[in-house]
CSV table of C-alpha atoms and ligand atoms in Angstrom, one decimal:
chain,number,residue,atom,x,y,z
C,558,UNK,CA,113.2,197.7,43.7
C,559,UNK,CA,112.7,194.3,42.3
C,560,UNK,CA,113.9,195.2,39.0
C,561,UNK,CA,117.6,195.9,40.8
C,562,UNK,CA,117.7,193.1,42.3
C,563,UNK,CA,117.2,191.1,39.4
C,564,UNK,CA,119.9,193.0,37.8
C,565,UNK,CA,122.4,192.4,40.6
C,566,UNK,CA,121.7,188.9,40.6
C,567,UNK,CA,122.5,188.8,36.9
C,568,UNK,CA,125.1,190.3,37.1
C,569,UNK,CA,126.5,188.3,39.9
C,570,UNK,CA,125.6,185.1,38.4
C,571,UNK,CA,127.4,186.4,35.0
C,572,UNK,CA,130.5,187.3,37.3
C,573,UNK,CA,130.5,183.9,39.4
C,574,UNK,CA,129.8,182.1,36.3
C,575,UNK,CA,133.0,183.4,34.5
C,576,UNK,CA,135.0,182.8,37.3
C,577,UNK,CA,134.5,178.9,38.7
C,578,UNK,CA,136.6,176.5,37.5
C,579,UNK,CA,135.0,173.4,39.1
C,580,UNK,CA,131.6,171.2,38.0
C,581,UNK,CA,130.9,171.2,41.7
C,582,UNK,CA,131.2,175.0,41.7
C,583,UNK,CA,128.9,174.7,38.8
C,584,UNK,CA,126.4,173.2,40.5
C,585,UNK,CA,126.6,175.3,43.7
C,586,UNK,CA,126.1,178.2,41.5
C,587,UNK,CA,123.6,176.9,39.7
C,588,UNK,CA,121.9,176.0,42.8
C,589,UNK,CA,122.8,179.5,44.5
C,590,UNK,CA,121.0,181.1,41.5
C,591,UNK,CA,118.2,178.7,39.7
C,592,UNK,CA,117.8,176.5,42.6
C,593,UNK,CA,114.0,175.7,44.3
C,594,UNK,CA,115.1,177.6,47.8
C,595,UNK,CA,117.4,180.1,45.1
C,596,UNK,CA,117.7,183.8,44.7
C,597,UNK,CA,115.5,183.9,41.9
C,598,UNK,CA,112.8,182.0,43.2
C,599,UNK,CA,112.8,183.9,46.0
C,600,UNK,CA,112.1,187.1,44.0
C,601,UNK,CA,109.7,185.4,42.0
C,602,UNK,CA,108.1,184.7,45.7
C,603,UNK,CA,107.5,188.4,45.9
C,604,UNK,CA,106.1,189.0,43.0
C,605,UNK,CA,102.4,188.3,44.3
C,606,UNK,CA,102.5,192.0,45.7
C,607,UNK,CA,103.0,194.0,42.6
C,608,UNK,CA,100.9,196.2,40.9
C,609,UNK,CA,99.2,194.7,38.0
C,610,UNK,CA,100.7,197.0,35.8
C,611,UNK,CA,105.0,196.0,37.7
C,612,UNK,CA,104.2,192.2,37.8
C,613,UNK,CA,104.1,191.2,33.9
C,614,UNK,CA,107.7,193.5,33.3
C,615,UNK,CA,109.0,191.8,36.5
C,616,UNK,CA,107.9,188.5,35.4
C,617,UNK,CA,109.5,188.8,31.8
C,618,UNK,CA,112.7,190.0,33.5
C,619,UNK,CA,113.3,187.7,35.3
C,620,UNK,CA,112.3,184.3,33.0
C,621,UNK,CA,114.9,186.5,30.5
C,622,UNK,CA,117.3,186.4,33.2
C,623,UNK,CA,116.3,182.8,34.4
C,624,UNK,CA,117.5,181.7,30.3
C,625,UNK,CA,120.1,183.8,29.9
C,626,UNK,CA,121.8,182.3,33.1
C,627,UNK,CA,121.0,178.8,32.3
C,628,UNK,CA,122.7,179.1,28.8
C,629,UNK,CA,125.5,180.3,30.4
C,630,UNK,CA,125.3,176.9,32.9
C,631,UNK,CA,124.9,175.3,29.6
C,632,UNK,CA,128.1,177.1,28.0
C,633,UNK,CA,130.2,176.6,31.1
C,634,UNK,CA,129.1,172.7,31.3
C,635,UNK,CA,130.7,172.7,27.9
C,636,UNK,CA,133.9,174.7,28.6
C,637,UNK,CA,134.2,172.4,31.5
C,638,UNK,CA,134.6,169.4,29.8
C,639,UNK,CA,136.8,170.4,27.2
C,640,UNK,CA,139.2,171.4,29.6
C,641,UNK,CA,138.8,167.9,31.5
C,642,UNK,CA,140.3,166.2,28.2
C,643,UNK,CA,142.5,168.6,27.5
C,644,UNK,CA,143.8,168.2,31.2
C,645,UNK,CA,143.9,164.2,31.3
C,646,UNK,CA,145.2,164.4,27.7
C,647,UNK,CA,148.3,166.5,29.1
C,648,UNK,CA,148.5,164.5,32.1
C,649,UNK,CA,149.6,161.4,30.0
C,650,UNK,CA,153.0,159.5,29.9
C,651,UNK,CA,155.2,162.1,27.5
C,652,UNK,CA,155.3,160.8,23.8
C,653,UNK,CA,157.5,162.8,21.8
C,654,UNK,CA,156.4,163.4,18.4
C,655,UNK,CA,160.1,164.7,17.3
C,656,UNK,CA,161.9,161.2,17.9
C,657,UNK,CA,163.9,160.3,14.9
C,658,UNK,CA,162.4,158.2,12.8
C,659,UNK,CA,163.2,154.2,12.2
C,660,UNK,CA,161.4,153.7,8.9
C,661,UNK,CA,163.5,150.6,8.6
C,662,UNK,CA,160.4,148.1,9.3
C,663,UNK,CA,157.1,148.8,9.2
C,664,UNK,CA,154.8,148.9,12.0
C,665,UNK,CA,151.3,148.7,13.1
C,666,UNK,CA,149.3,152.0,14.1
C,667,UNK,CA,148.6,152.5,17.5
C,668,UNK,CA,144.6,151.9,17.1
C,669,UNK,CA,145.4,149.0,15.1
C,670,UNK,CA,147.2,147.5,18.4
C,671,UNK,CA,144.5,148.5,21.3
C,672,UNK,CA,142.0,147.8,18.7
C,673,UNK,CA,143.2,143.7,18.5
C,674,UNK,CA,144.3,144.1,21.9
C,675,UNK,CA,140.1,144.5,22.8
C,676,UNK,CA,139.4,142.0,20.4
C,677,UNK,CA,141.5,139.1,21.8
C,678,UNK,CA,139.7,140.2,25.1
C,679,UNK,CA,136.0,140.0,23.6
C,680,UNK,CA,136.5,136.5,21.6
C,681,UNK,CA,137.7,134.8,24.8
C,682,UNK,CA,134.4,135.9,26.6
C,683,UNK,CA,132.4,134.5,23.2
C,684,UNK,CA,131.8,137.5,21.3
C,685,UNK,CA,132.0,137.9,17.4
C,686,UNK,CA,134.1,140.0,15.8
C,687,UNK,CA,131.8,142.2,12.8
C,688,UNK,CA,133.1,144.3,10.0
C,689,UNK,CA,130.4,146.6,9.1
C,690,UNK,CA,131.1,149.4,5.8
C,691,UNK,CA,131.3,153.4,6.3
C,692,UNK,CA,129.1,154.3,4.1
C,693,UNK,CA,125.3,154.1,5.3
C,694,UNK,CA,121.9,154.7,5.3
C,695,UNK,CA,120.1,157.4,7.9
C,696,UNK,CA,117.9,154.6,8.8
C,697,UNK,CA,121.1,152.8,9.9
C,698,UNK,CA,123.0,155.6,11.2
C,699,UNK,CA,119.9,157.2,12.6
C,700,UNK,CA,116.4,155.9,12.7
C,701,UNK,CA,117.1,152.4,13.5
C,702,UNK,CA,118.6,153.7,16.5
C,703,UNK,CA,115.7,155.7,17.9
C,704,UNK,CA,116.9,159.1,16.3
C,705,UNK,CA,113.8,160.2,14.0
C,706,UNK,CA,114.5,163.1,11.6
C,707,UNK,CA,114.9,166.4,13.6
C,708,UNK,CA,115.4,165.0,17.0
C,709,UNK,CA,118.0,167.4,18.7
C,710,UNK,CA,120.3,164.2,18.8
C,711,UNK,CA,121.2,165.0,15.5
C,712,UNK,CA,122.9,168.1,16.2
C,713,UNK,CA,125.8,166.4,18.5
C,714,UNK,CA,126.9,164.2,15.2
C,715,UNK,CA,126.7,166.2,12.2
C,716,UNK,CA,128.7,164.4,9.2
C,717,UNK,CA,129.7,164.1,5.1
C,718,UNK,CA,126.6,163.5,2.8
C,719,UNK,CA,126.7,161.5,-0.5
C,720,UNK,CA,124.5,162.9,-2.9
C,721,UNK,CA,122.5,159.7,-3.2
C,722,UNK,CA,121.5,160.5,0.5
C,723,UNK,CA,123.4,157.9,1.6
C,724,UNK,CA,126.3,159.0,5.0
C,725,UNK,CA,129.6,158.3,6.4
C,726,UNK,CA,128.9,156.8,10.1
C,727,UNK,CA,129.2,159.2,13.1
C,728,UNK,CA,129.1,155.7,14.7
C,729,UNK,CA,129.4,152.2,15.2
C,730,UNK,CA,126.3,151.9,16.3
C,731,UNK,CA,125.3,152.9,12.9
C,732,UNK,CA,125.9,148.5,12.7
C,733,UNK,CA,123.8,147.4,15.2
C,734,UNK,CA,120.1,147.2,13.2
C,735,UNK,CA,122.0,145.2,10.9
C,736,UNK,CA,123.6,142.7,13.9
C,737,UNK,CA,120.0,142.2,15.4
C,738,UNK,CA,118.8,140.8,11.9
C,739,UNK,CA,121.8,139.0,11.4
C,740,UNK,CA,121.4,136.8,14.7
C,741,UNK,CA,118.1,137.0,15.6
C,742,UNK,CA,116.9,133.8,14.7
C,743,UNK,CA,119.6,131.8,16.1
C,744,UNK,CA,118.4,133.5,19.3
C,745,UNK,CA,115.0,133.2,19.2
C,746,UNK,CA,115.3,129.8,17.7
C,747,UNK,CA,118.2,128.3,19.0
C,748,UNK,CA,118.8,130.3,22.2
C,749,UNK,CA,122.2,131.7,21.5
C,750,UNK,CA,122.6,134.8,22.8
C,751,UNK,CA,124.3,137.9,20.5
C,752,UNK,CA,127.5,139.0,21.4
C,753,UNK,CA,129.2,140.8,19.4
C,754,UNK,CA,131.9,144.1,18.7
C,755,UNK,CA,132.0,145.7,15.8
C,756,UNK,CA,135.2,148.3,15.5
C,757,UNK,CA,135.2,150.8,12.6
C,758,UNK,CA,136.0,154.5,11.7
C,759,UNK,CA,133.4,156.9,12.4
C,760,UNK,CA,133.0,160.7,10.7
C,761,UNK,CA,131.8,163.6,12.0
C,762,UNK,CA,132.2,167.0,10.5
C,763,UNK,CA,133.4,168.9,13.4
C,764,UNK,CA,136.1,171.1,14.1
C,765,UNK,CA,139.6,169.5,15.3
C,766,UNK,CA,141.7,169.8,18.5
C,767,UNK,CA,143.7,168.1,20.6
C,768,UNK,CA,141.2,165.3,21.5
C,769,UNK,CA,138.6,166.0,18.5
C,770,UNK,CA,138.9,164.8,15.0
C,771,UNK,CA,136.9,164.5,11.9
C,772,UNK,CA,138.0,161.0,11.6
C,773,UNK,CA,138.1,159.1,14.6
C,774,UNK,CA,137.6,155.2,15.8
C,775,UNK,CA,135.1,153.5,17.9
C,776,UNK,CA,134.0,149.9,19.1
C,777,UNK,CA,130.6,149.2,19.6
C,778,UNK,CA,129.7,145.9,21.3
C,779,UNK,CA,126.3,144.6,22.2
C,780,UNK,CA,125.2,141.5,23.9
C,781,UNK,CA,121.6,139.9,24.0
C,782,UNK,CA,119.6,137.5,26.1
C,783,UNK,CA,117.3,136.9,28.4
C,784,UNK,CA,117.9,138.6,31.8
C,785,UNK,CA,121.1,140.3,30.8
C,786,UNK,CA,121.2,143.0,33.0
C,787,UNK,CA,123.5,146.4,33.9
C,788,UNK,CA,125.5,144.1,36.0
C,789,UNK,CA,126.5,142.2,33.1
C,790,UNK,CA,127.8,145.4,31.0
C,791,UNK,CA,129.5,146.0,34.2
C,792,UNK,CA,131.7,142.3,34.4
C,793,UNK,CA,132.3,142.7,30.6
C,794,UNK,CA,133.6,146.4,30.5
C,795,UNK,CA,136.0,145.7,33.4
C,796,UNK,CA,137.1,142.7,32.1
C,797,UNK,CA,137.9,144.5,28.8
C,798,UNK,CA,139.2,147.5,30.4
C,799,UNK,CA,142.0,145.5,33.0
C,800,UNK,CA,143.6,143.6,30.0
C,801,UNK,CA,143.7,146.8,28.1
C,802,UNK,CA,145.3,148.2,30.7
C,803,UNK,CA,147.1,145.8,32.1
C,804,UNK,CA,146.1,146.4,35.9
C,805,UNK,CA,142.8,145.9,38.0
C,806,UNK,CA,140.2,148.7,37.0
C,807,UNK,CA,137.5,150.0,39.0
C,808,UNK,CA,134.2,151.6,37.2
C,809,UNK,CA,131.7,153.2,37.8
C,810,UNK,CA,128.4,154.3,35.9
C,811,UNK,CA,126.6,158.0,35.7
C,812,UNK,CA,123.5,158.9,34.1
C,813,UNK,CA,123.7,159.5,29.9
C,814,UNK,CA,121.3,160.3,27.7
C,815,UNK,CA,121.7,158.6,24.7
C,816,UNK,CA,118.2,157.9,22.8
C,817,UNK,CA,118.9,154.2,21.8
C,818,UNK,CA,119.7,153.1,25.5
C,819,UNK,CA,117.5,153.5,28.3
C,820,UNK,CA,118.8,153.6,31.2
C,821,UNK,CA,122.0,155.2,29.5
C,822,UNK,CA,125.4,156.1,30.7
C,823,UNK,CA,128.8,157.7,31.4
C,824,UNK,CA,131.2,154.8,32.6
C,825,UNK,CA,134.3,156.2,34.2
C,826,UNK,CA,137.0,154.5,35.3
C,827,UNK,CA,139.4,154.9,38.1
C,828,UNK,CA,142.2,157.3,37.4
C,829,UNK,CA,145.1,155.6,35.8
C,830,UNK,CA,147.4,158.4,36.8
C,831,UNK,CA,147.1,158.6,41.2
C,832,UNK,CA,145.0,154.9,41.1
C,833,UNK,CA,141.6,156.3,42.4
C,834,UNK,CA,143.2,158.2,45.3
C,835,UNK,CA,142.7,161.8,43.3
C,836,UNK,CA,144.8,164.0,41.4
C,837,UNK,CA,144.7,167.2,39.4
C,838,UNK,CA,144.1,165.3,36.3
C,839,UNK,CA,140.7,163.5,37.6
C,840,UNK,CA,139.8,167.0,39.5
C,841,UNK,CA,140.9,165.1,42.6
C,842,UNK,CA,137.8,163.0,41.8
C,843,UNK,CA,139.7,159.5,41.0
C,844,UNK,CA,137.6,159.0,38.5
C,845,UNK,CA,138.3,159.7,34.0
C,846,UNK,CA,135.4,159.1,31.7
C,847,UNK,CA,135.6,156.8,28.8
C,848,UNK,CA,132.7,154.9,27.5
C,849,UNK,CA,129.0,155.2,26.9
C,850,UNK,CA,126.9,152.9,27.4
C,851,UNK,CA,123.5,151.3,28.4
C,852,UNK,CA,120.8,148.9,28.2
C,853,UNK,CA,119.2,149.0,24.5
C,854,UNK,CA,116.1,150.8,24.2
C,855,UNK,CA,113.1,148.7,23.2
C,856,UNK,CA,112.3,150.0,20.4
C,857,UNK,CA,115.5,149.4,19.1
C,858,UNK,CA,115.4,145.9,19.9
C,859,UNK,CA,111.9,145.9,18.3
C,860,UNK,CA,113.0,147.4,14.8
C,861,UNK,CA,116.0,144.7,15.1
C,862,UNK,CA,113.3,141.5,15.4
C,863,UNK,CA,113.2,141.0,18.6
C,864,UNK,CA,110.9,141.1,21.4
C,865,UNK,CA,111.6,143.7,24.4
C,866,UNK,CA,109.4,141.6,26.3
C,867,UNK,CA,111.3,138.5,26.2
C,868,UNK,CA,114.8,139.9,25.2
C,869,UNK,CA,117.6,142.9,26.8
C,870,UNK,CA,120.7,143.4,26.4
C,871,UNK,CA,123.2,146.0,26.5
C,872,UNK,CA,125.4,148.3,24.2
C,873,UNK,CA,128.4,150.0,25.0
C,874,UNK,CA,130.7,152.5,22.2
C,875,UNK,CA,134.4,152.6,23.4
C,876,UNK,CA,136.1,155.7,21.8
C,877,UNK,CA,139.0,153.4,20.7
C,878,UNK,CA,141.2,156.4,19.1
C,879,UNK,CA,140.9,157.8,22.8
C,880,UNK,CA,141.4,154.5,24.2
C,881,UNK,CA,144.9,154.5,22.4
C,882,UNK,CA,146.1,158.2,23.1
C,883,UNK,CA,145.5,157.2,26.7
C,884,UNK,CA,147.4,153.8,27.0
C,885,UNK,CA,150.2,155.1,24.5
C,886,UNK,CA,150.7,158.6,26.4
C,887,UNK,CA,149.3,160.5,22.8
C,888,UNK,CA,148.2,164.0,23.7
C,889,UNK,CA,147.4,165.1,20.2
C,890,UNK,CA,144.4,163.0,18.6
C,891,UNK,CA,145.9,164.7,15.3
C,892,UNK,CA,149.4,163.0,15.2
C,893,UNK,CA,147.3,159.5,15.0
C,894,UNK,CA,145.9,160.6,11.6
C,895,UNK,CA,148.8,162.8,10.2
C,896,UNK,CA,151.0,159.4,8.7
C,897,UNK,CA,153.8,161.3,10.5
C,898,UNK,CA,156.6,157.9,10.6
C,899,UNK,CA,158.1,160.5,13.5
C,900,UNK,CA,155.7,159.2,15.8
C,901,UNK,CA,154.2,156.6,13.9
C,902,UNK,CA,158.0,154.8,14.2
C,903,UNK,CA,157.7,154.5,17.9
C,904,UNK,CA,155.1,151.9,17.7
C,905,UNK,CA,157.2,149.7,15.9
C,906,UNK,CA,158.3,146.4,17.3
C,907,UNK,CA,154.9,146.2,19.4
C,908,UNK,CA,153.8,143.0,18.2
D,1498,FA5,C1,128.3,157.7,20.7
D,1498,FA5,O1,128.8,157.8,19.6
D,1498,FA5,C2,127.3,156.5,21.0
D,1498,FA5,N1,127.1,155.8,19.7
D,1498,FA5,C3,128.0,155.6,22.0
D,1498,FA5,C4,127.0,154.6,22.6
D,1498,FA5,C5,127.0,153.3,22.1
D,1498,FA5,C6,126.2,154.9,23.7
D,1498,FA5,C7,126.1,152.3,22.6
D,1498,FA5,C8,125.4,154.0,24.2
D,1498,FA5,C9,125.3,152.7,23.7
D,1498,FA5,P1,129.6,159.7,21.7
D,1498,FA5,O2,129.2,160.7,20.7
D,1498,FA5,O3,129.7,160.2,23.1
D,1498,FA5,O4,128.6,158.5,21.8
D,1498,FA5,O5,131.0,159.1,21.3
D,1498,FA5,C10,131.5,158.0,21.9
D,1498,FA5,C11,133.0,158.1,22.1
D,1498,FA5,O6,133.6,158.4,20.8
D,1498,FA5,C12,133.5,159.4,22.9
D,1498,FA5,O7,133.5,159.1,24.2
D,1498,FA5,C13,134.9,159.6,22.3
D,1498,FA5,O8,135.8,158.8,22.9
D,1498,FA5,C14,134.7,159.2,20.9
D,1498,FA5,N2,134.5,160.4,20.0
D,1498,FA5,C15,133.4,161.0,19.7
D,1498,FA5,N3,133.6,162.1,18.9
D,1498,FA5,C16,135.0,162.1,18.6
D,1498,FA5,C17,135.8,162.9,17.8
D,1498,FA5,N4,135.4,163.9,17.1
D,1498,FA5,N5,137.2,162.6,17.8
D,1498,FA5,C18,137.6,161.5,18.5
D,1498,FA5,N6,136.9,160.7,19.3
D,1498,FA5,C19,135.5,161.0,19.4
């Protein structure tokens, strides 16, 4: 008896699973089925009066059916957000890749311009501009940053090894052990605080899409004092973002995991394309996502010199390439890479 019913709520689960199209459906399934006061529970609830022989075959039903939904949560969750870039990638200005080309002149690239676009921002509000190389150390890349060998954080940025060990970064934050060194004692000595951004190219040996590439751009910034707080990241990424973009920008922050930050974060900002109000391409939430962030994880701060006690700050890492497919209207990431002077062309003039 119970056994069916584990099997029809499987195979309900699979069918509503396959068919929602929304996060918030997501979570009402997810709810429906996994939830405290959900259907599973409430079998589980009955198992008390089985037979000693029914109760350990119920049980292992239903934890295999317990997993096998929540992988499909976790596949869907996936899926999901795929198709949220795909759709705010489409929902862009049109850029026309097939324009003839004026190879007259040349021009800067597009993440050259929003790249010095965000740096013009940052050096007015005091920060440094830092070069930092490509090539570098797991320690760097990795441990430094609160990622020990094997933690699952690994998985997400998987990337092109030298044979001497050494990496090509899967981040700029890959620069920031080196930045705490670099200014620690003119903080702790002097009291002036670190501010700083460090653009560069990041690798990660992934497949590419539209909005995925092996080679990509970021722009990690960091700023450290005493009683800097979330409300500071908060001034300094909408500052940064309004300029960019030209136009008053509302954020907001969600909970990220990210182990070098704690608290960490999703910042979103308010949909470019309907101005907050809702459209299909924020799911009529008003609201895109663009730039992790948080408040840097003491121990991070500790293998950088300086004391979590006395010392926080926070990090944020802008996906610049993304940055510039959104404010140029570029719906494939690949075009940005490809040295095609078709679309390159169009840049030209711009500055
Ligand atoms: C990071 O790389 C963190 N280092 C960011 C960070 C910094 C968090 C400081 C907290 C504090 P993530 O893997 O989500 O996070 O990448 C950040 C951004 O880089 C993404 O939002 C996206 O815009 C861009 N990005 C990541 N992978 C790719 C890719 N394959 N192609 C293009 N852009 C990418």
């Amino acid at each position: 008896m119970l056994k069916e019913q584990l099997e029809k709520i499987r195979n309900s689960a699979t069918a509503a699973l396959d068919s929602l199209s929304t996060n918030e459906q997501l979570e009402e399934a997810r709810i429906k089925y996994l939830g405290k006061k959900g259907e599973l529970t409430a079998i589980l609830k009955q198992m008390g009066a089985l037979s000693a022989e029914e109760r350990p075959v119920i049980g292992q039903l239903a934890n295999e059916i317990r997993a096998d939904i929540d992988s499909k949560i976790s596949q869907k969750v996936q899926e999901l957000k795929q198709k949220e870039i795909e759709r705010e990638i489409n929902s862009m200005p049109e850029f026309d890749v097939s324009l003839p080309a004026d190879i007259a002149g040349g021009s800067y690239h597009p993440i050259t311009l929003v790249q010095r676009e965000c740096e013009d921002v940052f050096k007015s509000m005091g920060f440094t501009v830092e070069d930092y190389g490509e090539i570098v150390s797991d320690y760097e890349c990795f441990e430094s940053l609160n990622i020990p060998k094997h933690h699952p954080a690994r998985d997400m940025q998987d990337t092109y090894y030298l044979e001497n060990g050494q990496l090509l970064k899967t981040q700029t934050s890959a620069a920031q052990n080196a930045i705490y060194l670099k200014y620690k004692d003119k903080l702790i000595n002097d009291g002036v605080p670190i501010k700083a951004i460090f653009p560069g190219r990041c690798f990660r040996n992934e497949a590419t899409d539209a909005c995925h590439e092996n080679t990509f751009f970021q722009m990690e910034g960091v700023m450290v004092d005493k009683n800097i707080s979330i409300s500071n990241l908060i001034y300094f990424m909408k500052t940064m973002l309004s300029e960019v973009f030209k136009k008053d920008i509302r954020v907001r922050l969600r909970p990220g995991f990210f182990p070098f930050v704690e608290p960490g974060f999703e910042l979103d900002i308010s949909c470019l394309i309907c101005g907050g109000e809702g459209c299909p391409s924020c799911k009529h939430s008003g609201w895109l996502e663009l730039c992790p962030c948080g408040m840097i994880h003491p121990e991070v701060l500790k293998m950088g010199g300086i004391d979590p006690e006395e010392y926080t700050g926070f990090a944020f890492g802008l996906g610049l390439t993304r940055l510039a497919m959104m404010k140029y209207g570029i719906k494939d990431i690949r075009d940005l890479n490809s040295g095609n002077l078709k679309a390159l062309s169009q840049f030209m003039g711009n500055e």
